Amino acid sequence: MKKGLMALALVLVAGLLAYTMLFNKDRAPEVQYTSITGQQLSTRSLKGKVVLVNFWATSCPGCVEEMPEIKKMYQQYAPRGFETVAVAMSYDPPNYVKTYVEKNQLPFFVALDPQGSIAKAFGEIQLAPTTMLIDKQGHIIKRYVGVMDFKEVRQLIEKQLQS
């Protein structure tokens, strides 16, 4: 009887673990983004798209380094259902963000996070750049802290856009 219960317990634990690994992916938080021009965007409205959410700051060397590549990726993949949301860190003055966006002609959605509520919702983001790649169902499939591996990101985007 004891052996049977132990076996049953092991099967249940293994099943729960398998279920968690397969079906309980990390969901992107439900947040509301507000752009530097006052436009609104929500997590819900992005469902069905592959989304790159990049937390950045104009004073961050790594952020400034990767921004041209993020711009290229957006231009390449946007027609196929890819979206980019660049979230300026709470300590970045809005006028600096606006000037940077205009000077560099960023074509994607740039959001302000003055209270840090978006960064908090994504797991208390403190370091920039921090980036999340989100699949069409709203699951975070990759997190980067620091400058992204763009070869890997492009491969992941391609794979997600094909599915």
Short mmCIF file of N, CA and C in Angstrom, two decimals:
data_model
loop_
_atom_site.label_atom_id
_atom_site.label_comp_id
_atom_site.label_asym_id
_atom_site.label_seq_id
_atom_site.Cartn_x
_atom_site.Cartn_y
_atom_site.Cartn_z
N MET A 1 0.82 -1.20 0.00
CA MET A 1 0.00 0.00 0.00
C MET A 1 0.86 1.26 0.00
N LYS A 2 1.93 1.26 0.86
CA LYS A 2 2.81 2.43 0.92
C LYS A 2 3.51 2.67 -0.41
N LYS A 3 3.95 1.56 -1.03
CA LYS A 3 4.65 1.69 -2.31
C LYS A 3 3.71 2.26 -3.37
N GLY A 4 2.47 1.84 -3.35
CA GLY A 4 1.48 2.32 -4.31
C GLY A 4 1.22 3.81 -4.14
N LEU A 5 1.11 4.26 -2.87
CA LEU A 5 0.90 5.69 -2.61
C LEU A 5 2.11 6.52 -3.03
N MET A 6 3.30 6.00 -2.77
CA MET A 6 4.52 6.70 -3.17
C MET A 6 4.59 6.83 -4.70
N ALA A 7 4.27 5.75 -5.38
CA ALA A 7 4.29 5.76 -6.84
C ALA A 7 3.27 6.77 -7.38
N LEU A 8 2.08 6.77 -6.78
CA LEU A 8 1.04 7.70 -7.19
C LEU A 8 1.49 9.15 -6.95
N ALA A 9 2.09 9.39 -5.80
CA ALA A 9 2.58 10.74 -5.47
C ALA A 9 3.65 11.18 -6.48
N LEU A 10 4.56 10.29 -6.84
CA LEU A 10 5.60 10.62 -7.82
C LEU A 10 5.00 10.94 -9.18
N VAL A 11 4.01 10.16 -9.59
CA VAL A 11 3.35 10.40 -10.88
C VAL A 11 2.65 11.76 -10.86
N LEU A 12 1.96 12.08 -9.76
CA LEU A 12 1.28 13.37 -9.65
C LEU A 12 2.27 14.53 -9.70
N VAL A 13 3.37 14.42 -8.98
CA VAL A 13 4.38 15.48 -8.96
C VAL A 13 4.98 15.64 -10.36
N ALA A 14 5.32 14.53 -11.00
CA ALA A 14 5.89 14.59 -12.35
C ALA A 14 4.88 15.22 -13.33
N GLY A 15 3.63 14.86 -13.22
CA GLY A 15 2.59 15.41 -14.08
C GLY A 15 2.42 16.91 -13.88
N LEU A 16 2.41 17.33 -12.62
CA LEU A 16 2.27 18.76 -12.31
C LEU A 16 3.47 19.54 -12.85
N LEU A 17 4.64 19.00 -12.69
CA LEU A 17 5.85 19.64 -13.20
C LEU A 17 5.80 19.76 -14.72
N ALA A 18 5.42 18.70 -15.39
CA ALA A 18 5.31 18.72 -16.86
C ALA A 18 4.27 19.73 -17.32
N TYR A 19 3.13 19.77 -16.66
CA TYR A 19 2.07 20.72 -17.00
C TYR A 19 2.59 22.15 -16.84
N THR A 20 3.25 22.42 -15.74
CA THR A 20 3.77 23.76 -15.47
C THR A 20 4.77 24.17 -16.54
N MET A 21 5.66 23.28 -16.91
CA MET A 21 6.69 23.59 -17.90
C MET A 21 6.09 23.82 -19.28
N LEU A 22 5.06 23.06 -19.63
CA LEU A 22 4.48 23.16 -20.97
C LEU A 22 3.45 24.27 -21.12
N PHE A 23 2.63 24.46 -20.10
CA PHE A 23 1.47 25.33 -20.28
C PHE A 23 1.45 26.59 -19.43
N ASN A 24 2.26 26.69 -18.43
CA ASN A 24 2.20 27.83 -17.53
C ASN A 24 3.38 28.77 -17.77
N LYS A 25 3.50 29.27 -19.00
CA LYS A 25 4.58 30.19 -19.33
C LYS A 25 4.35 31.52 -18.63
N ASP A 26 5.41 32.26 -18.50
CA ASP A 26 5.37 33.57 -17.86
C ASP A 26 4.60 34.54 -18.75
N ARG A 27 3.45 35.00 -18.28
CA ARG A 27 2.62 35.91 -19.06
C ARG A 27 3.12 37.35 -18.89
N ALA A 28 3.03 38.08 -19.97
CA ALA A 28 3.34 39.52 -19.90
C ALA A 28 2.25 40.18 -19.06
N PRO A 29 2.62 41.10 -18.20
CA PRO A 29 1.61 41.75 -17.36
C PRO A 29 0.66 42.64 -18.17
N GLU A 30 -0.55 42.77 -17.67
CA GLU A 30 -1.53 43.66 -18.30
C GLU A 30 -1.19 45.09 -17.88
N VAL A 31 -0.65 45.85 -18.82
CA VAL A 31 -0.28 47.23 -18.54
C VAL A 31 -0.84 48.16 -19.61
N GLN A 32 -0.88 49.42 -19.29
CA GLN A 32 -1.31 50.47 -20.21
C GLN A 32 -0.09 51.33 -20.49
N TYR A 33 0.28 51.46 -21.75
CA TYR A 33 1.40 52.30 -22.16
C TYR A 33 0.87 53.64 -22.64
N THR A 34 1.58 54.72 -22.30
CA THR A 34 1.25 56.05 -22.81
C THR A 34 2.50 56.58 -23.50
N SER A 35 2.33 56.96 -24.77
CA SER A 35 3.48 57.42 -25.55
C SER A 35 3.84 58.86 -25.20
N ILE A 36 4.96 59.30 -25.74
CA ILE A 36 5.40 60.68 -25.51
C ILE A 36 4.44 61.68 -26.15
N THR A 37 3.58 61.20 -27.06
CA THR A 37 2.59 62.08 -27.69
C THR A 37 1.20 61.90 -27.09
N GLY A 38 1.11 61.04 -26.04
CA GLY A 38 -0.17 60.85 -25.37
C GLY A 38 -1.01 59.70 -25.90
N GLN A 39 -0.52 58.96 -26.90
CA GLN A 39 -1.26 57.81 -27.41
C GLN A 39 -1.27 56.69 -26.38
N GLN A 40 -2.31 55.85 -26.45
CA GLN A 40 -2.46 54.74 -25.51
C GLN A 40 -2.28 53.40 -26.24
N LEU A 41 -1.72 52.45 -25.54
CA LEU A 41 -1.53 51.09 -26.03
C LEU A 41 -1.60 50.18 -24.82
N SER A 42 -2.18 49.00 -24.99
CA SER A 42 -2.26 48.07 -23.85
C SER A 42 -1.72 46.71 -24.24
N THR A 43 -1.39 45.93 -23.24
CA THR A 43 -0.94 44.56 -23.47
C THR A 43 -1.99 43.80 -24.26
N ARG A 44 -3.24 43.98 -23.87
CA ARG A 44 -4.34 43.27 -24.54
C ARG A 44 -4.41 43.60 -26.03
N SER A 45 -4.17 44.87 -26.39
CA SER A 45 -4.25 45.28 -27.80
C SER A 45 -3.10 44.71 -28.64
N LEU A 46 -2.06 44.20 -27.98
CA LEU A 46 -0.91 43.65 -28.69
C LEU A 46 -1.02 42.15 -28.93
N LYS A 47 -2.07 41.51 -28.39
CA LYS A 47 -2.26 40.07 -28.59
C LYS A 47 -2.31 39.78 -30.09
N GLY A 48 -1.70 38.69 -30.49
CA GLY A 48 -1.66 38.32 -31.90
C GLY A 48 -0.42 38.86 -32.61
N LYS A 49 0.39 39.65 -31.89
CA LYS A 49 1.64 40.17 -32.46
C LYS A 49 2.81 39.65 -31.63
N VAL A 50 3.95 39.58 -32.26
CA VAL A 50 5.20 39.31 -31.54
C VAL A 50 5.68 40.69 -31.09
N VAL A 51 6.00 40.82 -29.80
CA VAL A 51 6.28 42.15 -29.24
C VAL A 51 7.63 42.16 -28.53
N LEU A 52 8.39 43.20 -28.80
CA LEU A 52 9.64 43.46 -28.08
C LEU A 52 9.38 44.64 -27.16
N VAL A 53 9.52 44.44 -25.85
CA VAL A 53 9.38 45.53 -24.88
C VAL A 53 10.77 45.81 -24.34
N ASN A 54 11.24 47.03 -24.60
CA ASN A 54 12.60 47.42 -24.24
C ASN A 54 12.56 48.55 -23.22
N PHE A 55 13.12 48.30 -22.04
CA PHE A 55 13.25 49.35 -21.01
C PHE A 55 14.60 50.01 -21.22
N TRP A 56 14.59 51.32 -21.38
CA TRP A 56 15.79 52.04 -21.77
C TRP A 56 15.83 53.43 -21.16
N ALA A 57 16.96 54.10 -21.35
CA ALA A 57 17.11 55.49 -20.89
C ALA A 57 18.07 56.21 -21.83
N THR A 58 17.86 57.47 -22.01
CA THR A 58 18.73 58.27 -22.88
C THR A 58 20.14 58.39 -22.31
N SER A 59 20.29 58.21 -21.00
CA SER A 59 21.60 58.32 -20.35
C SER A 59 22.33 56.98 -20.27
N CYS A 60 21.75 55.94 -20.83
CA CYS A 60 22.30 54.58 -20.74
C CYS A 60 23.09 54.25 -22.01
N PRO A 61 24.42 54.08 -21.91
CA PRO A 61 25.24 53.79 -23.10
C PRO A 61 24.80 52.52 -23.85
N GLY A 62 24.48 51.45 -23.13
CA GLY A 62 24.03 50.22 -23.78
C GLY A 62 22.71 50.40 -24.52
N CYS A 63 21.83 51.21 -23.95
CA CYS A 63 20.53 51.49 -24.57
C CYS A 63 20.71 52.24 -25.88
N VAL A 64 21.55 53.27 -25.83
CA VAL A 64 21.81 54.08 -27.01
C VAL A 64 22.51 53.23 -28.08
N GLU A 65 23.39 52.33 -27.64
CA GLU A 65 24.10 51.44 -28.56
C GLU A 65 23.14 50.52 -29.32
N GLU A 66 22.15 49.97 -28.62
CA GLU A 66 21.28 48.99 -29.27
C GLU A 66 20.08 49.61 -30.01
N MET A 67 19.80 50.87 -29.78
CA MET A 67 18.61 51.49 -30.39
C MET A 67 18.61 51.46 -31.92
N PRO A 68 19.72 51.71 -32.61
CA PRO A 68 19.69 51.62 -34.08
C PRO A 68 19.33 50.20 -34.57
N GLU A 69 19.78 49.19 -33.87
CA GLU A 69 19.47 47.81 -34.27
C GLU A 69 18.01 47.49 -33.98
N ILE A 70 17.47 47.99 -32.89
CA ILE A 70 16.05 47.81 -32.58
C ILE A 70 15.22 48.47 -33.67
N LYS A 71 15.65 49.65 -34.09
CA LYS A 71 14.94 50.37 -35.17
C LYS A 71 14.94 49.54 -36.45
N LYS A 72 16.09 48.96 -36.81
CA LYS A 72 16.19 48.12 -38.01
C LYS A 72 15.27 46.90 -37.91
N MET A 73 15.27 46.25 -36.74
CA MET A 73 14.40 45.07 -36.56
C MET A 73 12.94 45.45 -36.73
N TYR A 74 12.56 46.57 -36.13
CA TYR A 74 11.18 47.02 -36.25
C TYR A 74 10.81 47.24 -37.73
N GLN A 75 11.68 47.94 -38.45
CA GLN A 75 11.40 48.23 -39.85
C GLN A 75 11.32 46.95 -40.69
N GLN A 76 12.14 45.98 -40.34
CA GLN A 76 12.15 44.71 -41.08
C GLN A 76 10.92 43.85 -40.79
N TYR A 77 10.54 43.75 -39.51
CA TYR A 77 9.51 42.79 -39.11
C TYR A 77 8.11 43.36 -38.89
N ALA A 78 7.97 44.66 -38.74
CA ALA A 78 6.65 45.25 -38.48
C ALA A 78 5.59 44.85 -39.51
N PRO A 79 5.93 44.81 -40.79
CA PRO A 79 4.91 44.42 -41.77
C PRO A 79 4.39 42.99 -41.58
N ARG A 80 5.14 42.17 -40.83
CA ARG A 80 4.75 40.77 -40.62
C ARG A 80 4.08 40.53 -39.26
N GLY A 81 3.79 41.59 -38.51
CA GLY A 81 3.10 41.41 -37.23
C GLY A 81 3.98 41.55 -36.01
N PHE A 82 5.04 42.31 -36.14
CA PHE A 82 5.98 42.55 -35.04
C PHE A 82 5.78 43.98 -34.52
N GLU A 83 5.79 44.13 -33.21
CA GLU A 83 5.63 45.45 -32.59
C GLU A 83 6.77 45.67 -31.60
N THR A 84 7.18 46.91 -31.49
CA THR A 84 8.20 47.30 -30.52
C THR A 84 7.63 48.38 -29.63
N VAL A 85 7.85 48.22 -28.32
CA VAL A 85 7.47 49.24 -27.34
C VAL A 85 8.73 49.55 -26.54
N ALA A 86 9.21 50.76 -26.66
CA ALA A 86 10.38 51.21 -25.90
C ALA A 86 9.86 52.01 -24.71
N VAL A 87 10.13 51.51 -23.50
CA VAL A 87 9.63 52.15 -22.28
C VAL A 87 10.77 52.91 -21.63
N ALA A 88 10.65 54.22 -21.61
CA ALA A 88 11.68 55.06 -20.98
C ALA A 88 11.60 54.89 -19.45
N MET A 89 12.73 54.69 -18.84
CA MET A 89 12.79 54.51 -17.39
C MET A 89 12.27 55.76 -16.68
N SER A 90 11.77 55.56 -15.48
CA SER A 90 11.12 56.66 -14.74
C SER A 90 12.05 57.84 -14.47
N TYR A 91 13.34 57.60 -14.38
CA TYR A 91 14.28 58.68 -14.08
C TYR A 91 14.69 59.48 -15.32
N ASP A 92 14.24 59.04 -16.49
CA ASP A 92 14.60 59.73 -17.73
C ASP A 92 13.64 60.90 -17.96
N PRO A 93 14.14 62.14 -18.00
CA PRO A 93 13.25 63.29 -18.19
C PRO A 93 12.50 63.19 -19.53
N PRO A 94 11.19 63.39 -19.52
CA PRO A 94 10.40 63.29 -20.75
C PRO A 94 10.93 64.14 -21.91
N ASN A 95 11.45 65.33 -21.62
CA ASN A 95 11.97 66.16 -22.72
C ASN A 95 13.22 65.55 -23.35
N TYR A 96 14.03 64.83 -22.57
CA TYR A 96 15.20 64.13 -23.12
C TYR A 96 14.73 63.00 -24.04
N VAL A 97 13.70 62.27 -23.59
CA VAL A 97 13.16 61.17 -24.37
C VAL A 97 12.62 61.70 -25.69
N LYS A 98 11.83 62.74 -25.61
CA LYS A 98 11.22 63.32 -26.82
C LYS A 98 12.30 63.78 -27.80
N THR A 99 13.32 64.45 -27.30
CA THR A 99 14.41 64.93 -28.15
C THR A 99 15.13 63.76 -28.81
N TYR A 100 15.40 62.70 -28.04
CA TYR A 100 16.09 61.53 -28.58
C TYR A 100 15.26 60.86 -29.68
N VAL A 101 13.97 60.69 -29.42
CA VAL A 101 13.07 60.04 -30.38
C VAL A 101 13.02 60.84 -31.68
N GLU A 102 12.90 62.16 -31.57
CA GLU A 102 12.83 63.00 -32.77
C GLU A 102 14.15 63.00 -33.53
N LYS A 103 15.25 63.13 -32.81
CA LYS A 103 16.57 63.18 -33.44
C LYS A 103 16.88 61.87 -34.17
N ASN A 104 16.50 60.75 -33.57
CA ASN A 104 16.82 59.44 -34.13
C ASN A 104 15.68 58.84 -34.95
N GLN A 105 14.59 59.59 -35.09
CA GLN A 105 13.43 59.18 -35.89
C GLN A 105 13.00 57.74 -35.57
N LEU A 106 12.75 57.49 -34.29
CA LEU A 106 12.31 56.15 -33.89
C LEU A 106 10.87 55.94 -34.38
N PRO A 107 10.66 54.89 -35.17
CA PRO A 107 9.36 54.68 -35.80
C PRO A 107 8.36 53.88 -34.95
N PHE A 108 8.80 53.37 -33.82
CA PHE A 108 7.95 52.52 -33.00
C PHE A 108 7.40 53.28 -31.80
N PHE A 109 6.57 52.61 -31.03
CA PHE A 109 5.88 53.19 -29.88
C PHE A 109 6.88 53.42 -28.75
N VAL A 110 7.03 54.66 -28.32
CA VAL A 110 7.91 55.00 -27.20
C VAL A 110 7.04 55.50 -26.05
N ALA A 111 7.10 54.77 -24.95
CA ALA A 111 6.25 55.07 -23.80
C ALA A 111 7.05 55.70 -22.66
N LEU A 112 6.36 56.54 -21.92
CA LEU A 112 6.92 57.09 -20.69
C LEU A 112 6.40 56.27 -19.51
N ASP A 113 7.21 56.15 -18.49
CA ASP A 113 6.83 55.40 -17.28
C ASP A 113 7.20 56.24 -16.06
N PRO A 114 6.57 57.42 -15.91
CA PRO A 114 7.02 58.37 -14.89
C PRO A 114 6.98 57.86 -13.45
N GLN A 115 6.04 56.99 -13.12
CA GLN A 115 5.97 56.44 -11.77
C GLN A 115 6.67 55.08 -11.65
N GLY A 116 7.14 54.56 -12.76
CA GLY A 116 7.81 53.26 -12.75
C GLY A 116 6.85 52.09 -12.63
N SER A 117 5.57 52.31 -12.89
CA SER A 117 4.58 51.25 -12.71
C SER A 117 4.71 50.14 -13.76
N ILE A 118 5.11 50.49 -14.97
CA ILE A 118 5.29 49.46 -16.01
C ILE A 118 6.51 48.61 -15.67
N ALA A 119 7.60 49.27 -15.29
CA ALA A 119 8.81 48.55 -14.89
C ALA A 119 8.52 47.63 -13.71
N LYS A 120 7.72 48.09 -12.78
CA LYS A 120 7.36 47.28 -11.61
C LYS A 120 6.54 46.06 -12.04
N ALA A 121 5.58 46.28 -12.94
CA ALA A 121 4.72 45.18 -13.40
C ALA A 121 5.51 44.10 -14.12
N PHE A 122 6.58 44.47 -14.78
CA PHE A 122 7.41 43.51 -15.51
C PHE A 122 8.47 42.86 -14.62
N GLY A 123 8.37 43.07 -13.31
CA GLY A 123 9.28 42.40 -12.38
C GLY A 123 10.31 43.29 -11.75
N GLU A 124 9.87 44.51 -11.41
CA GLU A 124 10.77 45.45 -10.71
C GLU A 124 12.03 45.73 -11.53
N ILE A 125 11.86 46.05 -12.80
CA ILE A 125 13.00 46.36 -13.68
C ILE A 125 13.73 47.58 -13.13
N GLN A 126 15.01 47.43 -12.90
CA GLN A 126 15.83 48.54 -12.40
C GLN A 126 16.98 48.86 -13.35
N LEU A 127 17.43 47.85 -14.08
CA LEU A 127 18.59 48.02 -14.95
C LEU A 127 18.17 48.22 -16.39
N ALA A 128 18.83 49.16 -17.05
CA ALA A 128 18.57 49.40 -18.46
C ALA A 128 19.88 49.16 -19.22
N PRO A 129 19.78 48.55 -20.40
CA PRO A 129 18.56 48.05 -21.02
C PRO A 129 18.14 46.69 -20.46
N THR A 130 16.85 46.52 -20.36
CA THR A 130 16.24 45.22 -20.08
C THR A 130 15.14 45.04 -21.12
N THR A 131 15.13 43.88 -21.74
CA THR A 131 14.22 43.66 -22.86
C THR A 131 13.51 42.32 -22.73
N MET A 132 12.23 42.31 -23.11
CA MET A 132 11.43 41.10 -23.13
C MET A 132 10.91 40.88 -24.55
N LEU A 133 10.97 39.62 -25.00
CA LEU A 133 10.34 39.24 -26.25
C LEU A 133 9.09 38.45 -25.88
N ILE A 134 7.96 38.86 -26.42
CA ILE A 134 6.66 38.30 -26.06
C ILE A 134 6.03 37.66 -27.30
N ASP A 135 5.51 36.44 -27.14
CA ASP A 135 4.90 35.76 -28.28
C ASP A 135 3.48 36.26 -28.54
N LYS A 136 2.86 35.72 -29.58
CA LYS A 136 1.53 36.17 -30.01
C LYS A 136 0.45 35.93 -28.97
N GLN A 137 0.68 34.98 -28.07
CA GLN A 137 -0.30 34.68 -27.02
C GLN A 137 -0.06 35.49 -25.75
N GLY A 138 0.97 36.33 -25.74
CA GLY A 138 1.23 37.18 -24.60
C GLY A 138 2.16 36.58 -23.55
N HIS A 139 2.93 35.55 -23.93
CA HIS A 139 3.89 34.93 -23.01
C HIS A 139 5.29 35.50 -23.25
N ILE A 140 6.00 35.76 -22.18
CA ILE A 140 7.39 36.22 -22.29
C ILE A 140 8.22 35.00 -22.61
N ILE A 141 8.88 35.04 -23.77
CA ILE A 141 9.67 33.87 -24.18
C ILE A 141 11.17 34.09 -23.99
N LYS A 142 11.59 35.34 -23.84
CA LYS A 142 13.01 35.62 -23.61
C LYS A 142 13.16 36.95 -22.90
N ARG A 143 14.09 36.97 -21.94
CA ARG A 143 14.44 38.20 -21.21
C ARG A 143 15.92 38.46 -21.40
N TYR A 144 16.24 39.72 -21.62
CA TYR A 144 17.64 40.12 -21.71
C TYR A 144 17.87 41.24 -20.72
N VAL A 145 18.96 41.15 -19.97
CA VAL A 145 19.42 42.26 -19.14
C VAL A 145 20.76 42.65 -19.74
N GLY A 146 20.85 43.90 -20.18
CA GLY A 146 22.03 44.34 -20.92
C GLY A 146 21.72 44.33 -22.41
N VAL A 147 22.71 44.64 -23.20
CA VAL A 147 22.53 44.69 -24.65
C VAL A 147 22.18 43.29 -25.16
N MET A 148 21.17 43.25 -26.00
CA MET A 148 20.67 41.97 -26.52
C MET A 148 21.67 41.31 -27.47
N ASP A 149 21.53 40.00 -27.61
CA ASP A 149 22.22 39.23 -28.64
C ASP A 149 21.30 39.31 -29.86
N PHE A 150 21.60 40.22 -30.79
CA PHE A 150 20.67 40.51 -31.88
C PHE A 150 20.52 39.35 -32.85
N LYS A 151 21.56 38.55 -33.02
CA LYS A 151 21.44 37.37 -33.89
C LYS A 151 20.38 36.42 -33.31
N GLU A 152 20.48 36.18 -32.00
CA GLU A 152 19.52 35.30 -31.33
C GLU A 152 18.11 35.90 -31.36
N VAL A 153 17.99 37.19 -31.09
CA VAL A 153 16.67 37.84 -31.08
C VAL A 153 16.01 37.72 -32.46
N ARG A 154 16.77 37.97 -33.51
CA ARG A 154 16.22 37.85 -34.86
C ARG A 154 15.73 36.43 -35.14
N GLN A 155 16.49 35.44 -34.71
CA GLN A 155 16.08 34.04 -34.91
C GLN A 155 14.78 33.76 -34.17
N LEU A 156 14.67 34.25 -32.93
CA LEU A 156 13.46 34.05 -32.15
C LEU A 156 12.27 34.76 -32.78
N ILE A 157 12.48 35.97 -33.27
CA ILE A 157 11.39 36.73 -33.91
C ILE A 157 10.92 35.97 -35.15
N GLU A 158 11.87 35.53 -35.97
CA GLU A 158 11.52 34.78 -37.20
C GLU A 158 10.67 33.55 -36.84
N LYS A 159 11.12 32.81 -35.85
CA LYS A 159 10.41 31.59 -35.44
C LYS A 159 8.99 31.94 -34.98
N GLN A 160 8.85 32.99 -34.16
CA GLN A 160 7.55 33.37 -33.63
C GLN A 160 6.62 33.90 -34.71
N LEU A 161 7.15 34.60 -35.68
CA LEU A 161 6.32 35.14 -36.75
C LEU A 161 5.80 34.04 -37.67
N GLN A 162 6.54 32.94 -37.75
CA GLN A 162 6.13 31.81 -38.58
C GLN A 162 5.09 30.93 -37.91
N SER A 163 4.99 31.01 -36.59
CA SER A 163 4.05 30.11 -35.88
C SER A 163 2.64 30.69 -35.82
#
